[in-house]
Amino acid sequence: MTNKRILVDMDGVIADFDGEFLKRWRDRHPDKLYYPLEERTVFYVKDQYPEELKPLVEEILWEPTFFRDMMPIAGAREALLEMAAVGLEVFICTSPLSTYRNCVLEKYEWVERTPGAQWVRQIILTKDKTLIRGDLLIDDKPEITGVESVPSWEHVIYDRPYNRNMNNKRRITWENWRDVLGF
Ligand code: U2P
Ligand code: MG
């Protein structure tokens, strides 16, 4: 496996997007519908909520500090460092929101602070991950599509409640990644 290029997604894989959203949602709208992570059935958090609540969901995702303040997903930092230490070529491959103003800068700030400054140069920010060449893409999104219908990478799905309907892909967590990838 060494000499391979591993593309590691950010939100939902190394950065706890849903934890940050749920914390802000609960604080700000304690009286409103609340879906804990375990009850999420769809990838986009906005799609889980009824039409009249969607603007309130977006308000949180678009506001300053949302992308900056996410907690790391347990084990992610250690896994990135271990992968790099065994000689894998590791990149952080993430898509920005189209409402990008806070998201783009804050993703860079998060990487600088969390895995560390040397990881900033490993960031690949793209709306289309199929264009990026790699051996594996570790990503929580159930299906990753783009202009390349046959991407170079194998999509290894990072296990989250909202992607458990996908059973045709290898499934990984930061607890079992060594076994799944064969280390
Ligand atoms: O939509 C662009 C990117 O933002 C993150 N995202 C957005 C909405 C949502 O409900 N959940 C979510 O994760 C994803 O970023 P990534 O995983 O690529 O870092 C999504 O691709
Ligand atoms: Mg993701």
Coordinates of N, CA, C and O and ligand atoms in Angstrom, one line a residue:
M1 N 0.8 -1.2 0.0 CA 0.0 0.0 0.0 C 0.8 1.3 0.0 O 0.3 2.3 -0.3
T2 N 2.1 1.2 0.4 CA 2.9 2.4 0.4 C 3.1 2.9 -1.0 O 2.9 2.1 -1.9
N3 N 3.5 4.1 -1.2 CA 3.5 4.8 -2.5 C 2.2 5.1 -3.1 O 2.1 5.6 -4.2
K4 N 1.1 4.7 -2.4 CA -0.2 5.0 -2.9 C -0.6 6.5 -2.5 O -0.1 7.0 -1.5
R5 N -1.5 7.0 -3.3 CA -2.0 8.3 -2.9 C -3.4 8.2 -2.3 O -4.3 7.7 -3.0
I6 N -3.5 8.7 -1.1 CA -4.8 8.6 -0.4 C -5.4 10.0 -0.3 O -4.8 10.9 0.2
L7 N -6.6 10.2 -0.8 CA -7.3 11.4 -0.7 C -8.3 11.3 0.5 O -9.1 10.4 0.5
V8 N -8.1 12.2 1.5 CA -9.0 12.1 2.6 C -9.9 13.3 2.7 O -9.4 14.4 2.6
D9 N -11.2 13.0 2.7 CA -12.2 14.1 2.7 C -12.1 14.8 4.1 O -11.5 14.3 5.1
M10 N -12.8 15.9 4.2 CA -12.7 16.7 5.4 C -14.0 16.7 6.3 O -14.0 16.0 7.3
D11 N -15.0 17.3 5.8 CA -16.3 17.3 6.6 C -16.9 15.9 6.8 O -17.1 15.2 5.8
G12 N -17.1 15.5 8.0 CA -17.7 14.2 8.2 C -16.7 13.1 8.3 O -17.0 11.9 8.5
V13 N -15.4 13.4 8.0 CA -14.3 12.4 8.0 C -13.2 12.8 9.0 O -12.8 12.0 9.8
I14 N -12.7 14.0 8.8 CA -11.7 14.5 9.8 C -12.2 15.6 10.7 O -11.7 15.9 11.8
A15 N -13.2 16.4 10.1 CA -13.8 17.5 10.9 C -15.2 17.2 11.2 O -16.0 16.8 10.3
D16 N -15.6 17.5 12.4 CA -17.0 17.1 12.8 C -18.0 18.1 12.5 O -18.5 18.9 13.3
F17 N -18.4 18.1 11.2 CA -19.4 19.0 10.6 C -20.7 18.9 11.4 O -21.3 19.9 11.8
D18 N -21.1 17.7 11.6 CA -22.5 17.4 12.2 C -22.5 17.8 13.6 O -23.5 18.3 14.1
G19 N -21.4 17.5 14.3 CA -21.4 17.9 15.7 C -21.5 19.4 15.9 O -22.2 19.9 16.8
E20 N -20.8 20.1 15.0 CA -20.8 21.6 15.1 C -22.2 22.1 14.8 O -22.7 23.0 15.4
F21 N -22.8 21.5 13.7 CA -24.1 22.0 13.3 C -25.1 21.7 14.5 O -25.9 22.6 14.9
L22 N -25.1 20.5 15.0 CA -26.1 20.2 16.0 C -26.0 21.0 17.3 O -27.0 21.4 17.9
K23 N -24.7 21.3 17.7 CA -24.5 22.2 18.8 C -25.1 23.5 18.6 O -25.9 24.0 19.5
R24 N -24.9 24.1 17.5 CA -25.4 25.5 17.2 C -26.9 25.4 17.0 O -27.6 26.3 17.4
W25 N -27.4 24.4 16.4 CA -28.9 24.2 16.2 C -29.6 24.2 17.5 O -30.6 24.8 17.7
R26 N -29.1 23.3 18.4 CA -29.8 23.2 19.7 C -29.7 24.4 20.5 O -30.7 24.8 21.1
D27 N -28.6 25.1 20.5 CA -28.4 26.4 21.2 C -29.4 27.4 20.7 O -30.0 28.1 21.5
R28 N -29.5 27.5 19.4 CA -30.2 28.6 18.8 C -31.7 28.4 18.7 O -32.5 29.3 18.7
H29 N -32.0 27.1 18.5 CA -33.4 26.8 18.2 C -33.9 25.6 19.1 O -34.2 24.5 18.6
P30 N -33.8 25.8 20.4 CA -34.1 24.7 21.3 C -35.5 24.1 21.2 O -35.7 22.9 21.6
D31 N -36.4 24.9 20.7 CA -37.8 24.5 20.5 C -38.1 23.8 19.2 O -39.2 23.4 19.0
K32 N -37.1 23.8 18.3 CA -37.4 23.3 16.9 C -37.0 21.8 16.8 O -36.2 21.3 17.6
L33 N -37.5 21.2 15.7 CA -37.2 19.9 15.3 C -35.7 19.6 15.4 O -34.9 20.5 15.0
Y34 N -35.3 18.5 15.9 CA -33.9 18.2 16.1 C -33.6 16.7 15.7 O -34.2 15.8 16.2
Y35 N -32.7 16.6 14.8 CA -32.3 15.2 14.3 C -30.9 14.9 14.8 O -30.0 15.4 14.3
P36 N -30.8 14.1 15.8 CA -29.4 13.7 16.2 C -28.7 12.9 15.1 O -29.4 12.4 14.2
L37 N -27.4 12.9 15.1 CA -26.7 12.3 14.0 C -27.2 10.9 13.7 O -27.3 10.5 12.6
E38 N -27.5 10.1 14.8 CA -27.9 8.7 14.6 C -29.2 8.6 13.8 O -29.5 7.5 13.2
E39 N -30.0 9.7 13.7 CA -31.3 9.6 13.0 C -31.2 10.3 11.6 O -32.2 10.4 10.9
R40 N -30.0 10.7 11.3 CA -29.8 11.3 9.9 C -29.9 10.3 8.9 O -29.2 9.3 8.9
T41 N -30.7 10.5 7.9 CA -30.9 9.5 6.8 C -30.4 10.0 5.5 O -30.3 9.3 4.5
V42 N -30.1 11.3 5.4 CA -29.7 11.9 4.1 C -28.3 12.6 4.3 O -28.1 13.1 5.4
F43 N -27.6 12.7 3.2 CA -26.2 13.3 3.4 C -26.2 14.8 3.7 O -25.6 15.2 4.7
Y44 N -27.0 15.6 3.0 CA -27.0 17.0 3.3 C -27.9 17.3 4.4 O -29.1 17.0 4.4
V45 N -27.4 17.9 5.5 CA -28.2 18.2 6.7 C -29.4 19.0 6.4 O -30.5 18.8 6.9
K46 N -29.3 19.9 5.4 CA -30.4 20.7 5.0 C -31.6 19.9 4.5 O -32.7 20.2 4.7
D47 N -31.2 18.8 3.8 CA -32.3 18.0 3.2 C -33.1 17.2 4.3 O -34.1 16.7 4.0
Q48 N -32.5 17.1 5.5 CA -33.2 16.4 6.6 C -34.4 17.2 7.1 O -35.3 16.7 7.7
Y49 N -34.3 18.5 7.0 CA -35.3 19.4 7.6 C -36.4 19.9 6.7 O -36.1 20.0 5.5
P50 N -37.6 20.2 7.2 CA -38.6 20.6 6.3 C -38.3 22.0 5.7 O -37.5 22.7 6.2
E51 N -39.0 22.3 4.6 CA -38.8 23.5 3.8 C -38.7 24.8 4.7 O -37.8 25.6 4.5
E52 N -39.6 24.9 5.7 CA -39.6 26.2 6.4 C -38.4 26.3 7.4 O -38.1 27.4 7.8
L53 N -37.7 25.2 7.6 CA -36.5 25.3 8.5 C -35.2 25.4 7.7 O -34.1 25.7 8.3
K54 N -35.2 25.2 6.4 CA -34.0 25.1 5.7 C -33.2 26.4 5.7 O -32.0 26.4 5.9
P55 N -33.9 27.6 5.7 CA -33.1 28.8 5.8 C -32.3 29.0 7.1 O -31.2 29.5 7.2
L56 N -32.9 28.4 8.2 CA -32.3 28.5 9.5 C -31.1 27.5 9.5 O -30.0 27.8 10.2
V57 N -31.2 26.4 8.8 CA -30.0 25.5 8.7 C -28.9 26.2 8.0 O -27.7 26.2 8.4
E58 N -29.2 26.8 6.8 CA -28.2 27.5 6.0 C -27.6 28.6 6.8 O -26.3 28.8 6.6
E59 N -28.3 29.3 7.5 CA -27.8 30.5 8.3 C -26.6 30.0 9.2 O -25.6 30.6 9.3
I60 N -26.7 28.8 9.7 CA -25.6 28.2 10.6 C -24.5 27.8 9.7 O -23.3 28.1 10.0
L61 N -24.7 27.1 8.6 CA -23.6 26.7 7.8 C -22.8 27.8 7.1 O -21.6 27.7 6.9
W62 N -23.5 28.9 6.9 CA -22.9 30.0 6.2 C -22.2 31.0 7.1 O -21.5 31.9 6.7
E63 N -22.5 30.9 8.4 CA -22.0 32.0 9.3 C -20.5 31.9 9.6 O -19.9 30.8 9.6
P64 N -19.9 33.0 9.9 CA -18.4 33.0 10.3 C -18.3 32.1 11.5 O -19.2 32.0 12.3
T65 N -17.2 31.4 11.5 CA -16.7 30.5 12.6 C -17.3 29.1 12.5 O -16.7 28.2 13.2
F66 N -18.3 28.8 11.7 CA -18.8 27.5 11.6 C -17.7 26.5 11.2 O -17.5 25.5 11.8
F67 N -17.1 26.7 10.1 CA -16.1 25.8 9.6 C -14.8 25.9 10.4 O -14.0 24.9 10.5
R68 N -14.5 27.0 11.0 CA -13.3 27.2 11.8 C -13.3 26.4 13.1 O -12.3 25.8 13.6
D69 N -14.5 26.3 13.7 CA -14.6 25.8 15.1 C -14.9 24.3 15.2 O -15.1 23.8 16.4
M70 N -15.0 23.6 14.1 CA -15.4 22.2 14.3 C -14.4 21.4 15.1 O -13.2 21.6 15.0
M71 N -14.8 20.4 15.9 CA -13.9 19.5 16.6 C -13.4 18.5 15.6 O -14.0 18.2 14.6
P72 N -12.2 18.0 15.8 CA -11.7 16.9 15.0 C -12.5 15.6 15.2 O -13.0 15.4 16.4
I73 N -12.7 14.8 14.2 CA -13.3 13.5 14.5 C -12.2 12.6 15.2 O -11.0 12.6 14.8
A74 N -12.6 11.9 16.2 CA -11.7 11.1 17.0 C -10.9 10.2 16.1 O -11.4 9.4 15.3
G75 N -9.6 10.2 16.3 CA -8.6 9.3 15.6 C -8.2 9.8 14.3 O -7.2 9.3 13.7
A76 N -8.8 10.9 13.8 CA -8.5 11.3 12.4 C -7.0 11.9 12.3 O -6.3 11.5 11.4
R77 N -6.7 12.7 13.3 CA -5.4 13.4 13.2 C -4.3 12.3 13.3 O -3.3 12.3 12.5
E78 N -4.5 11.4 14.2 CA -3.5 10.3 14.4 C -3.4 9.4 13.1 O -2.3 9.1 12.7
A79 N -4.5 9.2 12.5 CA -4.5 8.4 11.2 C -3.8 9.1 10.1 O -3.0 8.5 9.4
L80 N -4.0 10.4 10.0 CA -3.3 11.2 8.9 C -1.8 11.1 9.1 O -1.1 10.8 8.2
L81 N -1.4 11.3 10.4 CA 0.0 11.3 10.7 C 0.6 9.9 10.4 O 1.7 9.8 9.9
E82 N -0.1 8.9 10.8 CA 0.4 7.5 10.7 C 0.5 7.1 9.2 O 1.4 6.5 8.8
M83 N -0.5 7.5 8.4 CA -0.5 7.2 7.0 C 0.7 7.9 6.3 O 1.4 7.3 5.5
A84 N 0.9 9.1 6.7 CA 2.1 9.8 6.1 C 3.4 9.2 6.6 O 4.3 9.0 5.8
A85 N 3.4 8.7 7.8 CA 4.7 8.2 8.4 C 5.0 6.8 7.7 O 6.2 6.5 7.6
V86 N 4.0 6.1 7.2 CA 4.3 4.8 6.6 C 4.6 5.0 5.1 O 4.7 4.1 4.3
G87 N 4.6 6.3 4.6 CA 5.0 6.6 3.2 C 3.9 6.8 2.3 O 4.1 6.9 1.1
L88 N 2.7 6.8 2.8 CA 1.5 7.1 1.9 C 1.5 8.6 1.5 O 2.0 9.4 2.3
E89 N 1.1 8.9 0.3 CA 1.0 10.3 -0.1 C -0.4 10.7 0.3 O -1.4 10.2 -0.3
V90 N -0.6 11.6 1.2 CA -1.9 11.9 1.8 C -2.3 13.3 1.4 O -1.5 14.2 1.7
F91 N -3.5 13.5 0.9 CA -4.0 14.8 0.6 C -5.4 14.9 1.3 O -6.1 13.9 1.4
I92 N -5.7 16.1 1.7 CA -7.0 16.4 2.2 C -7.8 17.0 1.1 O -7.5 18.0 0.5
C93 N -8.9 16.3 0.7 CA -9.6 16.6 -0.6 C -11.0 17.0 -0.2 O -11.8 16.1 0.2
T94 N -11.3 18.2 -0.3 CA -12.6 18.7 0.3 C -13.3 19.7 -0.7 O -12.6 20.4 -1.4
S95 N -14.6 19.7 -0.6 CA -15.4 20.6 -1.5 C -15.9 21.8 -0.6 O -16.4 21.5 0.5
P96 N -15.8 23.0 -1.1 CA -16.3 24.1 -0.4 C -17.8 24.3 -0.6 O -18.3 23.8 -1.6
L97 N -18.5 24.9 0.3 CA -19.9 25.3 0.0 C -19.8 26.3 -1.2 O -18.9 27.0 -1.3
S98 N -20.9 26.3 -1.9 CA -21.0 27.3 -3.0 C -21.1 28.7 -2.4 O -20.7 29.7 -3.0
T99 N -21.7 28.8 -1.2 CA -21.7 30.1 -0.5 C -20.4 30.0 0.3 O -20.3 29.6 1.4
Y100 N -19.3 30.5 -0.4 CA -17.9 30.1 0.0 C -17.2 31.0 1.0 O -16.2 30.7 1.5
R101 N -17.8 32.2 1.2 CA -17.0 33.3 1.8 C -16.3 32.9 3.1 O -15.1 33.2 3.3
N102 N -17.0 32.3 4.0 CA -16.4 31.9 5.3 C -15.7 30.6 5.2 O -14.7 30.3 5.7
C103 N -16.4 29.7 4.5 CA -16.0 28.3 4.4 C -14.6 28.1 3.9 O -13.8 27.4 4.5
V104 N -14.2 28.8 2.8 CA -12.9 28.5 2.2 C -11.8 28.9 3.1 O -10.9 28.1 3.4
L105 N -11.8 30.1 3.6 CA -10.7 30.6 4.5 C -10.7 29.7 5.7 O -9.6 29.3 6.2
E106 N -11.9 29.4 6.3 CA -11.9 28.7 7.6 C -11.5 27.2 7.4 O -11.0 26.6 8.4
K107 N -11.7 26.6 6.3 CA -11.2 25.3 6.1 C -9.6 25.3 6.2 O -9.0 24.4 6.8
Y108 N -9.0 26.3 5.6 CA -7.5 26.4 5.7 C -7.1 26.6 7.1 O -6.1 26.0 7.6
E109 N -7.8 27.5 7.8 CA -7.5 27.8 9.2 C -7.6 26.5 10.1 O -6.8 26.2 10.9
W110 N -8.7 25.7 9.8 CA -8.9 24.5 10.5 C -7.7 23.5 10.3 O -7.2 22.9 11.3
V111 N -7.4 23.4 9.1 CA -6.3 22.4 8.8 C -5.0 22.9 9.4 O -4.2 22.1 10.0
E112 N -4.7 24.2 9.4 CA -3.5 24.7 10.0 C -3.4 24.4 11.5 O -2.4 24.0 12.0
R113 N -4.6 24.5 12.1 CA -4.7 24.4 13.5 C -4.7 22.9 14.0 O -4.2 22.5 15.0
T114 N -5.4 22.1 13.2 CA -5.8 20.8 13.7 C -4.8 19.7 13.3 O -4.0 19.2 14.1
P115 N -4.7 19.3 12.0 CA -3.6 18.3 11.8 C -2.3 19.1 11.8 O -1.3 18.5 12.3
G116 N -2.3 20.4 11.5 CA -1.0 21.1 11.6 C -0.6 21.9 10.4 O -1.0 21.5 9.3
A117 N 0.3 22.9 10.5 CA 0.6 23.8 9.4 C 1.1 23.1 8.2 O 0.9 23.5 7.1
Q118 N 1.9 22.0 8.4 CA 2.4 21.3 7.2 C 1.4 20.6 6.3 O 1.6 20.3 5.2
W119 N 0.2 20.5 6.9 CA -0.9 19.9 6.1 C -1.6 20.9 5.2 O -2.4 20.5 4.3
V120 N -1.4 22.2 5.4 CA -2.0 23.2 4.6 C -1.6 23.0 3.1 O -2.5 23.1 2.2
R121 N -0.4 22.6 2.9 CA 0.0 22.4 1.5 C -0.6 21.1 0.9 O -0.4 20.8 -0.3
Q122 N -1.2 20.3 1.7 CA -1.8 19.0 1.2 C -3.3 19.2 0.9 O -4.0 18.3 0.5
I123 N -3.8 20.5 1.0 CA -5.2 20.7 0.8 C -5.5 20.7 -0.7 O -4.9 21.4 -1.5
I124 N -6.5 20.0 -1.1 CA -7.1 20.1 -2.5 C -8.5 20.5 -2.3 O -9.3 19.7 -1.7
L125 N -8.8 21.7 -2.8 CA -10.2 22.2 -2.6 C -10.8 22.2 -4.0 O -10.4 22.8 -4.9
T126 N -11.9 21.4 -4.1 CA -12.5 21.2 -5.5 C -13.9 20.9 -5.3 O -14.3 20.1 -4.4
K127 N -14.7 21.3 -6.2 CA -16.1 20.9 -6.3 C -16.3 19.6 -6.9 O -17.3 18.9 -6.8
D128 N -15.2 19.2 -7.7 CA -15.3 17.9 -8.5 C -14.2 17.0 -8.1 O -13.1 17.1 -8.7
K129 N -14.4 16.1 -7.2 CA -13.3 15.2 -6.8 C -13.0 14.1 -7.8 O -12.0 13.5 -7.7
T130 N -13.9 13.9 -8.8 CA -13.6 12.9 -9.9 C -12.4 13.4 -10.7 O -11.8 12.5 -11.4
L131 N -12.1 14.7 -10.7 CA -11.0 15.2 -11.5 C -9.6 14.9 -10.9 O -8.6 15.0 -11.5
I132 N -9.6 14.6 -9.6 CA -8.4 14.4 -8.8 C -7.9 13.0 -8.9 O -8.7 12.0 -8.8
R133 N -6.6 12.8 -9.2 CA -6.0 11.4 -9.4 C -5.6 10.9 -8.0 O -4.9 11.6 -7.3
G134 N -5.9 9.7 -7.7 CA -5.5 9.1 -6.5 C -5.8 7.6 -6.5 O -6.5 7.1 -7.4
D135 N -5.3 6.9 -5.5 CA -5.7 5.4 -5.4 C -6.9 5.2 -4.6 O -7.8 4.4 -5.0
L136 N -7.1 6.0 -3.5 CA -8.3 5.8 -2.7 C -8.8 7.2 -2.3 O -8.0 8.2 -2.1
L137 N -10.1 7.3 -2.2 CA -10.7 8.5 -1.7 C -11.6 8.1 -0.5 O -12.5 7.3 -0.7
I138 N -11.2 8.5 0.7 CA -12.0 8.2 1.9 C -13.0 9.3 2.1 O -12.6 10.5 2.4
D139 N -14.2 9.0 2.0 CA -15.3 10.1 1.9 C -16.6 9.6 2.5 O -16.9 8.4 2.2
D140 N -17.3 10.5 3.2 CA -18.6 10.1 3.8 C -19.7 10.3 2.9 O -20.8 9.8 3.2
K141 N -19.5 10.9 1.8 CA -20.7 11.1 0.9 C -21.0 9.8 0.2 O -20.1 9.1 -0.3
P142 N -22.3 9.4 0.1 CA -22.6 8.1 -0.4 C -22.2 7.9 -1.8 O -21.6 6.9 -2.2
E143 N -22.4 8.9 -2.7 CA -22.0 8.8 -4.1 C -21.3 10.0 -4.5 O -21.8 11.1 -4.3
I144 N -20.1 9.8 -5.1 CA -19.3 11.0 -5.5 C -19.3 11.0 -7.1 O -18.7 10.1 -7.7
T145 N -19.9 12.0 -7.6 CA -20.0 12.1 -9.1 C -19.3 13.4 -9.6 O -19.1 14.3 -8.8
G146 N -19.0 13.4 -10.8 CA -18.5 14.6 -11.5 C -18.3 14.3 -12.9 O -18.8 13.4 -13.5
V147 N -17.4 15.1 -13.5 CA -17.2 15.0 -15.0 C -16.6 13.7 -15.4 O -16.8 13.2 -16.5
E148 N -15.8 13.1 -14.6 CA -15.1 11.8 -14.9 C -16.1 10.7 -14.4 O -16.3 10.5 -13.2
S149 N -16.6 10.0 -15.4 CA -17.5 8.9 -15.0 C -16.8 7.7 -14.3 O -17.3 7.0 -13.6
V150 N -15.5 7.6 -14.7 CA -14.7 6.5 -14.0 C -13.5 7.2 -13.4 O -12.4 7.3 -14.0
P151 N -13.6 7.6 -12.1 CA -12.5 8.3 -11.4 C -11.3 7.3 -11.2 O -11.5 6.1 -11.3
S152 N -10.1 7.8 -11.0 CA -9.0 6.9 -10.9 C -9.0 6.3 -9.5 O -8.4 5.2 -9.3
W153 N -9.6 6.8 -8.5 CA -9.6 6.3 -7.1 C -10.8 5.3 -6.8 O -11.8 5.4 -7.5
E154 N -10.5 4.5 -5.8 CA -11.6 3.7 -5.3 C -12.2 4.5 -4.1 O -11.5 5.0 -3.3
H155 N -13.5 4.7 -4.1 CA -14.2 5.4 -3.0 C -14.4 4.4 -1.9 O -15.1 3.4 -2.0
V156 N -13.7 4.7 -0.8 CA -13.8 3.9 0.4 C -14.7 4.8 1.3 O -14.3 5.9 1.6
I157 N -15.8 4.3 1.7 CA -16.8 5.1 2.4 C -16.5 5.2 3.9 O -16.3 4.2 4.5
Y158 N -16.5 6.5 4.4 CA -16.3 6.7 5.8 C -17.6 6.5 6.5 O -18.6 7.2 6.2
D159 N -17.7 5.6 7.4 CA -19.0 5.2 8.0 C -19.6 6.3 8.8 O -19.1 6.8 9.8
R160 N -20.8 6.6 8.4 CA -21.7 7.6 9.1 C -23.1 7.1 8.9 O -23.5 6.4 8.0
P161 N -24.0 7.5 9.9 CA -25.4 7.0 9.8 C -26.1 7.3 8.5 O -26.8 6.4 8.0
Y162 N -25.8 8.4 7.9 CA -26.5 8.8 6.7 C -26.0 8.1 5.4 O -26.5 8.4 4.3
N163 N -25.0 7.2 5.5 CA -24.5 6.5 4.3 C -24.6 5.0 4.5 O -24.1 4.3 3.6
R164 N -25.4 4.6 5.5 CA -25.4 3.1 5.7 C -26.2 2.3 4.7 O -26.2 1.1 4.7
N165 N -26.9 3.1 3.8 CA -27.6 2.4 2.8 C -26.7 1.9 1.6 O -27.1 1.2 0.8
M166 N -25.5 2.4 1.6 CA -24.5 2.1 0.6 C -23.8 0.8 1.0 O -23.0 0.9 2.0
N167 N -24.0 -0.3 0.4 CA -23.3 -1.5 0.8 C -22.4 -2.1 -0.3 O -22.0 -3.3 -0.2
N168 N -22.1 -1.3 -1.3 CA -21.3 -1.8 -2.4 C -19.9 -1.3 -2.4 O -19.2 -1.3 -3.4
K169 N -19.5 -0.6 -1.2 CA -18.2 0.0 -1.1 C -17.5 -0.5 0.2 O -18.2 -0.8 1.2
R170 N -16.2 -0.5 0.2 CA -15.5 -0.8 1.4 C -15.8 0.4 2.4 O -16.0 1.5 2.0
R171 N -15.9 0.0 3.7 CA -16.4 1.0 4.7 C -15.3 1.1 5.7 O -14.7 0.1 6.2
I172 N -15.0 2.3 6.1 CA -13.8 2.5 7.0 C -14.2 3.5 8.2 O -15.1 4.3 8.0
T173 N -13.5 3.3 9.3 CA -13.6 4.3 10.3 C -12.1 4.5 10.8 O -11.2 3.8 10.4
W174 N -11.9 5.5 11.7 CA -10.5 5.7 12.1 C -10.1 4.7 13.2 O -9.0 4.7 13.7
E175 N -11.1 3.8 13.5 CA -10.7 2.7 14.4 C -10.2 1.5 13.6 O -9.3 0.7 14.0
N176 N -10.8 1.3 12.4 CA -10.5 0.0 11.7 C -9.7 0.3 10.4 O -9.5 -0.7 9.6
W177 N -9.2 1.5 10.1 CA -8.6 1.8 8.8 C -7.4 0.9 8.5 O -7.2 0.6 7.3
R178 N -6.7 0.6 9.5 CA -5.5 -0.3 9.2 C -5.9 -1.6 8.6 O -5.3 -2.1 7.6
D179 N -6.9 -2.2 9.2 CA -7.4 -3.5 8.7 C -8.0 -3.4 7.3 O -7.7 -4.2 6.4
V180 N -8.8 -2.4 7.2 CA -9.5 -2.2 5.9 C -8.5 -2.0 4.8 O -8.6 -2.5 3.7
L181 N -7.5 -1.1 5.0 CA -6.5 -0.8 4.0 C -5.4 -1.8 3.9 O -4.5 -1.7 3.1
G182 N -5.4 -2.7 4.9 CA -4.4 -3.8 4.8 C -3.0 -3.4 5.4 O -2.0 -3.8 4.9
F183 N -3.1 -2.7 6.6 CA -1.8 -2.4 7.3 C -1.6 -3.4 8.4 O -2.5 -3.7 9.1
Ligands
U2P1 O1 -21.4 21.1 -0.1 C1 -20.1 21.2 -0.2 C2 -19.3 20.5 0.9 O2 -19.7 20.9 2.2 C3 -19.7 19.8 3.1 N1 -21.1 19.6 3.5 C4 -22.1 20.4 3.1 C5 -23.4 20.3 3.6 C6 -23.7 19.2 4.4 O3 -24.8 19.0 4.9 N2 -22.7 18.4 4.8 C7 -21.4 18.5 4.4 O4 -20.6 17.7 4.7 C8 -19.1 18.7 2.3 O5 -17.6 18.9 2.4 P1 -16.5 17.8 2.3 O6 -17.1 16.6 3.0 O7 -16.2 17.6 0.9 O8 -15.3 18.3 3.1 C9 -19.6 18.9 1.0 O9 -18.9 18.2 0.0
MG2 MG -17.5 14.8 3.7

